[in-house]
Coordinates of C-alpha atoms and ligand atoms in Angstrom, one line a residue:
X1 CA 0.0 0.0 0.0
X2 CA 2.9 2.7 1.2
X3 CA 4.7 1.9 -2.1
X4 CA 1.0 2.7 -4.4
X5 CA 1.0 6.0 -1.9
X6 CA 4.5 6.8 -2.6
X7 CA 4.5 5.6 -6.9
X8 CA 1.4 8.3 -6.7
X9 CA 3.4 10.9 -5.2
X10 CA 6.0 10.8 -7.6
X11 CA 4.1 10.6 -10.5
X12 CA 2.8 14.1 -9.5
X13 CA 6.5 16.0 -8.0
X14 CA 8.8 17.2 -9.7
X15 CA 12.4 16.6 -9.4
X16 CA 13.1 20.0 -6.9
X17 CA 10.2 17.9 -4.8
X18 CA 12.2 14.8 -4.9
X19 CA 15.6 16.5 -5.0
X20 CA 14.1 18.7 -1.4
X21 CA 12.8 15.3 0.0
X22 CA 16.0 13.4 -0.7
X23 CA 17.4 13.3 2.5
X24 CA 14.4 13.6 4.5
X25 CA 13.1 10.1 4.3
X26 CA 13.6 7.8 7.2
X27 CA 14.9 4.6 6.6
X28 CA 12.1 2.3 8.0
X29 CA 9.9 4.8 5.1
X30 CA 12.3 3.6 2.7
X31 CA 12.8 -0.4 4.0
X32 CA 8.9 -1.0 4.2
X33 CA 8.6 0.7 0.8
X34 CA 11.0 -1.2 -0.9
X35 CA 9.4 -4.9 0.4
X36 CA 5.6 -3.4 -0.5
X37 CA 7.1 -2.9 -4.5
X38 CA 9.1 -6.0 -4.0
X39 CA 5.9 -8.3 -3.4
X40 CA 4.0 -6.9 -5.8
X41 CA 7.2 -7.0 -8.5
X42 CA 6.6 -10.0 -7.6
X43 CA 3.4 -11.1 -8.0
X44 CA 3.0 -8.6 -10.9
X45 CA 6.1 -10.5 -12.8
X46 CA 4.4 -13.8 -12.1
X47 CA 1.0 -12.7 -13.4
X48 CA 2.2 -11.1 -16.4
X49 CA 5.7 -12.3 -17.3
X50 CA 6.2 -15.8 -19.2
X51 CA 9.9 -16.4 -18.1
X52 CA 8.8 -15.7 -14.7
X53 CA 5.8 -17.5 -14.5
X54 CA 7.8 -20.1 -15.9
X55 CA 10.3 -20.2 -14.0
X56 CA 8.4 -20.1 -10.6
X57 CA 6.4 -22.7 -11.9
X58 CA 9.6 -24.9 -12.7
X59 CA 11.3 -24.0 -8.8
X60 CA 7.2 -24.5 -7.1
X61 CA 7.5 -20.8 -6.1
X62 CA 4.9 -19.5 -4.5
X63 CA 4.5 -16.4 -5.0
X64 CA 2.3 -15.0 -2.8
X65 CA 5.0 -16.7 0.0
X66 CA 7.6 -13.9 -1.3
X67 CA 8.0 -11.1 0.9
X68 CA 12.0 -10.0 0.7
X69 CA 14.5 -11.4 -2.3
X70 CA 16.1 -14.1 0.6
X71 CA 12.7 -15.9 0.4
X72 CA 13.9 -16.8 -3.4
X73 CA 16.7 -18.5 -2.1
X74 CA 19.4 -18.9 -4.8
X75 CA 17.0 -17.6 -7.6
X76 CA 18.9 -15.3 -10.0
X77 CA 17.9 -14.0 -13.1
X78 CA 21.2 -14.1 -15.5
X79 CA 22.2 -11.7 -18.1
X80 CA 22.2 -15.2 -20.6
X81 CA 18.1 -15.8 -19.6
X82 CA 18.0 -11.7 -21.1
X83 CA 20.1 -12.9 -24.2
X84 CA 18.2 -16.0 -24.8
X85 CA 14.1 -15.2 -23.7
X86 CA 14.4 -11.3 -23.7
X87 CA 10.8 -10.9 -25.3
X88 CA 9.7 -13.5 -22.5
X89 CA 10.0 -11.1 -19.9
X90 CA 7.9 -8.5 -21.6
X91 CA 4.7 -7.7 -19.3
X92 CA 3.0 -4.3 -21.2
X93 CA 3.5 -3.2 -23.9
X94 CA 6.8 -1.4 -24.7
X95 CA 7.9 1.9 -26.4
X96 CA 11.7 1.5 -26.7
X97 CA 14.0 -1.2 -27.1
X98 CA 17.8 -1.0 -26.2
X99 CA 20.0 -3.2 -26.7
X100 CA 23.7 -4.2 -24.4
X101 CA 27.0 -3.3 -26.7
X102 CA 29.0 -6.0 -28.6
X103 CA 29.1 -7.5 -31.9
X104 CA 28.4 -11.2 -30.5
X105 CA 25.1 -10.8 -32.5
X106 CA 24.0 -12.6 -29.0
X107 CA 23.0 -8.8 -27.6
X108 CA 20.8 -8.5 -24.3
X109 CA 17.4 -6.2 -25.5
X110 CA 15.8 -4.5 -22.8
X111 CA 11.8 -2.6 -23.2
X112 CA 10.6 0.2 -21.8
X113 CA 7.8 2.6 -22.0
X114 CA 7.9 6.4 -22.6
X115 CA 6.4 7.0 -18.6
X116 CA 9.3 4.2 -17.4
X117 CA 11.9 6.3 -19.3
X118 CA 10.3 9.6 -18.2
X119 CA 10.4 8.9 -14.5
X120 CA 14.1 7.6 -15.0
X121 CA 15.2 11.2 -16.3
X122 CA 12.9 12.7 -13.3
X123 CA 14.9 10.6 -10.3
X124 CA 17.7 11.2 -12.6
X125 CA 16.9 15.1 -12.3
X126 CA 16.6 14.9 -8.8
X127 CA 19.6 13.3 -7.7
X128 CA 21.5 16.2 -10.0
X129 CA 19.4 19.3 -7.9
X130 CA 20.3 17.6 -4.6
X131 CA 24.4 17.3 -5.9
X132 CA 24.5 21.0 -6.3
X133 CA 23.4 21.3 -10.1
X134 CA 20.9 24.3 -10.9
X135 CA 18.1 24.9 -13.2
X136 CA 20.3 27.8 -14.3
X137 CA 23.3 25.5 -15.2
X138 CA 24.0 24.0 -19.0
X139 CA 24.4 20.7 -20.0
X140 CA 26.2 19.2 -23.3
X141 CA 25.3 15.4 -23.4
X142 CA 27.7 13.4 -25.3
X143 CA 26.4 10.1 -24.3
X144 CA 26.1 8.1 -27.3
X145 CA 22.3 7.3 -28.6
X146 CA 23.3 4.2 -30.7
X147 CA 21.3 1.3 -30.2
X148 CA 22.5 1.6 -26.4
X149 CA 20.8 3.5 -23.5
X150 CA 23.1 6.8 -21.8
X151 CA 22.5 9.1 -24.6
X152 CA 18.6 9.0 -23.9
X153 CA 18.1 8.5 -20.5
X154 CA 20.5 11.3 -20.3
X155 CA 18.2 13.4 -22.5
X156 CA 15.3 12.6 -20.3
X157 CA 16.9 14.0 -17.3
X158 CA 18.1 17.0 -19.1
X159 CA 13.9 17.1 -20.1
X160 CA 13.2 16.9 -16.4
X161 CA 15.8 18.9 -15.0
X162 CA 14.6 22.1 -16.8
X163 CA 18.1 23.0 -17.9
X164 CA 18.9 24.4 -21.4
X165 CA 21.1 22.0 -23.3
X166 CA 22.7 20.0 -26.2
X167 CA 22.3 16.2 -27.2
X168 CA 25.0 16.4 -29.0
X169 CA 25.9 12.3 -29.1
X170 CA 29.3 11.0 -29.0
X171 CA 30.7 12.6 -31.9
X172 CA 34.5 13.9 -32.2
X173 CA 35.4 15.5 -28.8
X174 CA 36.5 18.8 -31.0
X175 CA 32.7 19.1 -31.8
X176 CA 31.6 19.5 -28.1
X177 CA 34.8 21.4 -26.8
X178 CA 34.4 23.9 -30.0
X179 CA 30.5 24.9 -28.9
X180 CA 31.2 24.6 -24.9
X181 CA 32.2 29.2 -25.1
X182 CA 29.4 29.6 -27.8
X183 CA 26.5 28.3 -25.7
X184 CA 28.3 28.5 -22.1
X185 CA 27.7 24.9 -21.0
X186 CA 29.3 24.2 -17.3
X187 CA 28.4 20.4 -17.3
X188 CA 29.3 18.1 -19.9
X189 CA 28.3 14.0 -19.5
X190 CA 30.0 11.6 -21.7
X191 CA 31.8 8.1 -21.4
X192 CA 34.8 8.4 -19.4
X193 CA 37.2 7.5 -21.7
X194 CA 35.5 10.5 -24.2
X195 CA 35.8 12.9 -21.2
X196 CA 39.7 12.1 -21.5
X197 CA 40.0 12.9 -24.6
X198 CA 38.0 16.0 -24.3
X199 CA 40.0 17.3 -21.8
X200 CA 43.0 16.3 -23.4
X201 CA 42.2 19.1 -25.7
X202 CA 41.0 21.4 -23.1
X203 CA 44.8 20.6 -21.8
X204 CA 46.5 21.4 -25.4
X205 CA 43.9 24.5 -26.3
X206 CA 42.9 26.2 -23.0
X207 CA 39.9 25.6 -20.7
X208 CA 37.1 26.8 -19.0
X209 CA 35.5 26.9 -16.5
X210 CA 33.0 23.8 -15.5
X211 CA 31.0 22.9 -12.7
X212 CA 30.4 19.4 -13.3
X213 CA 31.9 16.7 -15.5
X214 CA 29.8 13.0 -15.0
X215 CA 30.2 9.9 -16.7
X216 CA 29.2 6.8 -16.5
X217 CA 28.9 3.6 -18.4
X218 CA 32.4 2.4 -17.7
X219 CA 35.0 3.0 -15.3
X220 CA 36.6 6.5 -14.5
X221 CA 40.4 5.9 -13.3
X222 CA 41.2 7.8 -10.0
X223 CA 43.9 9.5 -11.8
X224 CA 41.6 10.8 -14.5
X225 CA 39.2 12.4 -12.0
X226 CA 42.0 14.6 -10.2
X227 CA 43.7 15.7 -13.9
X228 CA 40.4 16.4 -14.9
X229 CA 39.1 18.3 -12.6
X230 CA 42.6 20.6 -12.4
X231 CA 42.2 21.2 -16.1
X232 CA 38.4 22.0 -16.1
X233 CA 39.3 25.0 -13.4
X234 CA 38.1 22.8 -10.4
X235 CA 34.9 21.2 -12.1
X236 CA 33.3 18.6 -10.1
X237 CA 33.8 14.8 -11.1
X238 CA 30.6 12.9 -10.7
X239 CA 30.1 8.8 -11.7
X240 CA 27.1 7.2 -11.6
X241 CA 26.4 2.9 -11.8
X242 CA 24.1 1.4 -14.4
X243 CA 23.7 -0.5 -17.1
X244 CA 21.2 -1.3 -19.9
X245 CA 19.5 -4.2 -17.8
X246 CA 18.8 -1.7 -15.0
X247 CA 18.1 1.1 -17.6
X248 CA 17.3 3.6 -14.9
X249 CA 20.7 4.7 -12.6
X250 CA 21.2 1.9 -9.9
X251 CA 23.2 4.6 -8.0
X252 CA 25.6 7.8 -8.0
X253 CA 27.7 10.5 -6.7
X254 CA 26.1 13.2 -4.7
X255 CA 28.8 14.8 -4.0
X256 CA 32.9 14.1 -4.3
X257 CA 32.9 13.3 -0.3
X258 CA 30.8 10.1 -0.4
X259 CA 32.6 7.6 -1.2
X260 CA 30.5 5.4 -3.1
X261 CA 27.1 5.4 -5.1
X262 CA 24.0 6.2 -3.0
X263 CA 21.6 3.2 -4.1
X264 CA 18.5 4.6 -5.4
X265 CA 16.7 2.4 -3.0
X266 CA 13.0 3.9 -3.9
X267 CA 13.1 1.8 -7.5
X268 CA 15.5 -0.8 -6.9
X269 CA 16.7 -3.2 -4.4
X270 CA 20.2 -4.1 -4.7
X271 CA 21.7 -6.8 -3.3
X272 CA 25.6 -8.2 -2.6
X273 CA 26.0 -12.0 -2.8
X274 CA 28.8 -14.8 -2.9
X275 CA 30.5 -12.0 -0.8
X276 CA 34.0 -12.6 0.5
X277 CA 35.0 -12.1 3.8
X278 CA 36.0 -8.4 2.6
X279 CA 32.2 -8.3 1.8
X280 CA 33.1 -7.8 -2.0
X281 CA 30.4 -10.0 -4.2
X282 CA 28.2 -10.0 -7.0
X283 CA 26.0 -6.9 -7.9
X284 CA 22.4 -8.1 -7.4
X285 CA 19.6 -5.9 -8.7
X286 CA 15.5 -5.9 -8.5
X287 CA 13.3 -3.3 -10.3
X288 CA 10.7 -2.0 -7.8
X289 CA 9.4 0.8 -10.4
X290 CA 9.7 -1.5 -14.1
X291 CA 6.2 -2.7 -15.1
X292 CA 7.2 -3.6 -18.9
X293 CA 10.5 -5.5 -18.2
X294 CA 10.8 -6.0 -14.6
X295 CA 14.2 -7.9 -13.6
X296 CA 14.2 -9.9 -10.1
X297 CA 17.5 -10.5 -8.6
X298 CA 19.3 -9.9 -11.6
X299 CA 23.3 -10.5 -11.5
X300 CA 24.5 -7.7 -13.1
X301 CA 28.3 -9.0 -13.3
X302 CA 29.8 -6.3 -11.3
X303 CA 32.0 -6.8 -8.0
X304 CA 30.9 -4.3 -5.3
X305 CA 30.3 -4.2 -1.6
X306 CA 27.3 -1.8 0.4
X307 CA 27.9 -0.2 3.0
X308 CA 24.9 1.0 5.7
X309 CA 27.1 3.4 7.4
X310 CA 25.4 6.9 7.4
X311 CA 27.2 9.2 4.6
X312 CA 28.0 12.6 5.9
X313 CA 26.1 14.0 2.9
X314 CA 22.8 13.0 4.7
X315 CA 21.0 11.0 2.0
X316 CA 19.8 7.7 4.0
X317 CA 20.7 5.1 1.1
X318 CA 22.9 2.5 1.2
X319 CA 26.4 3.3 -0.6
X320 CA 27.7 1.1 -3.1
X321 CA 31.3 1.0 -3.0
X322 CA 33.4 1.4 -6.4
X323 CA 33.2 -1.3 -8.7
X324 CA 35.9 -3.7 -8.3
X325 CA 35.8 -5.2 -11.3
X326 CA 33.2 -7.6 -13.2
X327 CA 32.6 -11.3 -12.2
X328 CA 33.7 -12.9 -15.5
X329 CA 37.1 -10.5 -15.2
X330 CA 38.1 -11.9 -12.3
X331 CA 41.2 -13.9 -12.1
X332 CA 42.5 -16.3 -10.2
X333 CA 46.3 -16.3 -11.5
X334 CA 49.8 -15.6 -10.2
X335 CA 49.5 -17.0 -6.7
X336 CA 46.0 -14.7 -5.8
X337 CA 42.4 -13.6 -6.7
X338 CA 43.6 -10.5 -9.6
X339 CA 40.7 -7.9 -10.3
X340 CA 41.0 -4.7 -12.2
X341 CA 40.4 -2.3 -9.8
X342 CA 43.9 -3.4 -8.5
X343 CA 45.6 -2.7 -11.7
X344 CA 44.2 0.3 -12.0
X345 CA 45.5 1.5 -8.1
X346 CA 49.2 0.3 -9.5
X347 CA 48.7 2.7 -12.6
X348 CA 47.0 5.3 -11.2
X349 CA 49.8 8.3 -10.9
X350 CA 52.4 7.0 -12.6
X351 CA 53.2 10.0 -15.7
X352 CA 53.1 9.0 -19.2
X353 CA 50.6 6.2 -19.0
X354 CA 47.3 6.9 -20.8
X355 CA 44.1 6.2 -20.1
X356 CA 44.2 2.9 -21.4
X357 CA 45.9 -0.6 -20.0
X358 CA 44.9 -4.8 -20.5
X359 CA 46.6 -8.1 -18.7
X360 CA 47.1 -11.1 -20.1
X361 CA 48.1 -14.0 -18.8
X362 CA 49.5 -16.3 -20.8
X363 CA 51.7 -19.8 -20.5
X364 CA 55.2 -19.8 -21.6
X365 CA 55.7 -23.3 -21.9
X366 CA 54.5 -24.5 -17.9
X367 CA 55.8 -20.7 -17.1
X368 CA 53.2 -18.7 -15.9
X369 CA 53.7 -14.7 -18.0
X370 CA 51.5 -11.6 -17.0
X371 CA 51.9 -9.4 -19.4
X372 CA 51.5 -5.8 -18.8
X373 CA 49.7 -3.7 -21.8
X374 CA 50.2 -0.3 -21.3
X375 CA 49.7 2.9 -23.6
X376 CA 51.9 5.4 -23.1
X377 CA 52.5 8.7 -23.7
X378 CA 55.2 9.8 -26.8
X379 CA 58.6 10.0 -25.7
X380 CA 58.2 8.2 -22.1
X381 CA 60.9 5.8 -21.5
X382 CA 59.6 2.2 -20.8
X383 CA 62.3 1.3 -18.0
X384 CA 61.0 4.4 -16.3
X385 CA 57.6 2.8 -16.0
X386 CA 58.4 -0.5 -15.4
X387 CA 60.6 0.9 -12.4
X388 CA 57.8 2.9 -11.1
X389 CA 55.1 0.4 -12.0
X390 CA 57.3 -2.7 -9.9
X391 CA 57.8 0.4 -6.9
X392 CA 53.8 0.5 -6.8
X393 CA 53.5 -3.5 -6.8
X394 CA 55.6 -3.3 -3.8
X395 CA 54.5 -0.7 -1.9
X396 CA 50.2 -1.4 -2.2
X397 CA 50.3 -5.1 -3.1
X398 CA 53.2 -6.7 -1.1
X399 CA 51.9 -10.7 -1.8
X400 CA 51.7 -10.0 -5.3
X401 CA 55.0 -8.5 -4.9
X402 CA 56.2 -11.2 -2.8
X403 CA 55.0 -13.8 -6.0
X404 CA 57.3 -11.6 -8.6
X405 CA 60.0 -11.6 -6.2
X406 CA 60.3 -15.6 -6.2
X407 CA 59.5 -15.3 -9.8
X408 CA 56.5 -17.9 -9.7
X409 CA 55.6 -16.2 -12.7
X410 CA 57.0 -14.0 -15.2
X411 CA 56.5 -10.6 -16.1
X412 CA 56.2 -9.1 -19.4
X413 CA 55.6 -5.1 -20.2
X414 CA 54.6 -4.4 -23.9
X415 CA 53.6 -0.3 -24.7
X416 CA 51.5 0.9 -27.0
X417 CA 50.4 4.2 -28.6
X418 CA 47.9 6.1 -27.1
X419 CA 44.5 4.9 -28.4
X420 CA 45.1 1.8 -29.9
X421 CA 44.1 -1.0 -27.4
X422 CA 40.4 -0.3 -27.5
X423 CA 38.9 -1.9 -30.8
X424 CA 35.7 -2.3 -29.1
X425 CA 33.3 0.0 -26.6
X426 CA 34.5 -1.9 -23.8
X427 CA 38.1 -2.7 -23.2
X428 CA 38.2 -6.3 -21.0
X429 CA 41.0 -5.6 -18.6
X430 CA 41.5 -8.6 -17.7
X431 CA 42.5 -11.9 -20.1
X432 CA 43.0 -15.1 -18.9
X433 CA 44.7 -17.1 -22.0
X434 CA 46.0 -19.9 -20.0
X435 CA 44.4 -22.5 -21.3
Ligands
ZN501 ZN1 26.6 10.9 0.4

């Protein structure tokens, strides 16, 4: 009943109503909330979707038993039942269709309707006026709007927000840094690895002054956010987690003192499981909001930990702490459990290394080799970064260290040019080529 009560509410706010109630809610509002949308996600997927109803049928759910996701016990929904049954899942009828990168030809296809999308860019919105952006600011989004999903969420928040703006897509970075004096924008929102290049430019050409960069839709290294916002006169770096599956923004940034993404915990319910005893474990999401696709327990792939200490911001959601990494990159090689995020920590502020880096492991006869892929500036000196890169392996990851030391396995460095690692949208950090 509390969750109909609230749904109504915010289908008549706007976001400054959402955005001025943000950190206002108590957390017993927002836990018996969440389990009222869950049961009737539920039920509702049950009633109305075929996977689900098939799949309950085939595990003798019942559904009118399920009150929290631990009464599903180990039922997931996996990103192969989206690739393989997508339409199966489809409850109303849909207005959009997006569809997960890749050229597999085996691409997850998620539906929505225009309201769905709509009340996305309004929570969107509100989680913007709460960080500090204004009606009065200007936003360039240069989130792409092929086939994928950034580029037009992102144009339904700028639609919400009441801001004046560009949807300018990814196109050359030139394009957006060319037009950012003739229509004053103060907030551009792109891919991470566009932002780089966009302030490489800003770093060649001159700046000015922005107020907020955000990206989203892959990693931002820590590096990049500190260079970034020192070239950008100070602007504000802001991330926020999704995917296409979740369509809507799981979580975000309020501000740069969170640490970690506040779970949007009025449309989804995100769980952690398989976690490790550093409580690290598999992104687990449910759609409390969806009605044309909803997704219960979905793995989304991603390594992560919450955290329910209260954030000094004052928002009362859960924090999601920085993606670690994805489950399927995950190694288990050189003497310990590898992830990128570690990688990334070793690379971070060492000079002359670009955005851009891969591991391989491969077998040299029974040898174990790691082999470092690295892009790197022109005219930096590879023994310099090996030094410094061996120095960082030391000093933050003394049992990896400890493995190269007794040279279980061996290490091989290999630099590129800037640019020319990533073929594809995504760059997998992380190859395993052992066997
Ligand atoms: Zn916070």
């Amino acid at each position: 009943m509390l969750a109909n009560f609230i749904d109504l509410f915010v289908s008549k706010a706007g976001p400054g109503a959402l955005a001025f109630l943000a950190d206002k809610m108590p957390r017993y509002v927002l836990e018996w909330n969440a389990e009222d949308a869950f049961r009737q996600t539920v039920r509702y997927a049950y009633k109305y979707s075929k996977f689900y109803k098939r799949r309950f049928d085939e595990l003798n759910i019942d559904v009118r038993k399920i009150r929290r996701p631990s009464d599903l016990k180990d039922f997931y929904t996996m990103p192969l039942d989206i690739i393989e049954h997508a339409e199966d899942f489809i409850c109303s009828a849909p207005n959009m269709v997006f569809e997960s990168s890749g050229t597999t030809g085996r691409n997850k296809r998620v539906y929505a309707s225009m309201e769905e999308l709509d009340r996305i860019g309004k929570f969107n919105a509100a989680s913007m006026l709460y960080g500090g952006i204004a009606k009065t600011d200007r936003l360039v989004n240069a989130f792409d709007f092929n086939i994928w999903i950034p580029g037009m969420i992102t144009q339904k928040t700028l639609e919400q927000s009441g801001m004046f703006g560009m949807a300018a897509g990814k196109v050359d970075p030139m394009e957006v840094y060319s037009r950012i004096p003739i229509y004053k924008f103060n907030i551009v929102m792109g891919e991470p690895t566009w932002l780089i290049k966009l302030t490489e430019l800003a770093e060649k050409h001159g700046s000015y002054p922005l107020k907020f960069i955000i990206g989203g839709a892959e990693r931002m290294p820590d590096a990049a956010r500190s260079w970034m916002s020192k070239v950008w006169q100070g602007a504000q770096i802001r991330m926020v987690y999704a995917s296409v599956e979740s369509t809507g923004t799981i979580a975000y940034e309020a501000f740069n003192e969170c640490e970690g993404y506040h779970i949007d915990e009025t449309n989804f319910i995100v769980e952690i499981v398989d976690a490790g005893e550093d409580g690290y474990g598999e992104v687990v999401f449910t759609t409390l909001s969806r009605r044309t696709m909803p997704l219960i327990r979905y793995k989304n792939r991603d390594i992560s930990k919450i955290t329910d200490v209260k954030c000094n911001c004052g928002l009362p959601y859960k924090r999601l702490a920085k993606i670690r990494g994805r489950a399927d990159e995950l190694v288990v090689a050189s003497g310990g459990n590898l992830y990128p995020l570690m990688f990334e920590n070793i690379f971070k502020d060492i000079d002359g290394i670009a955005s851009d880096w891969q591991i391989i492991f491969r077998l040299r006869g029974i040898r174990e080799v790691m082999e470092i892929n690295l892009e790197v500036r022109e005219g930096v000196l590879g023994d310099v970064i090996k030094k410094k890169v061996f120095a960082n392996i030391k000093s933050r990851y003394p049992d990896l260290w400890k493995n190269m030391e007794i040279a279980i396995f061996e290490t091989d460095f290999v630099f590129h040019v800037p640019g020319t690692l990533r073929s594809d949208r995504k760059l997998l950090r992380l190859i395993d080529k052992r066997s």
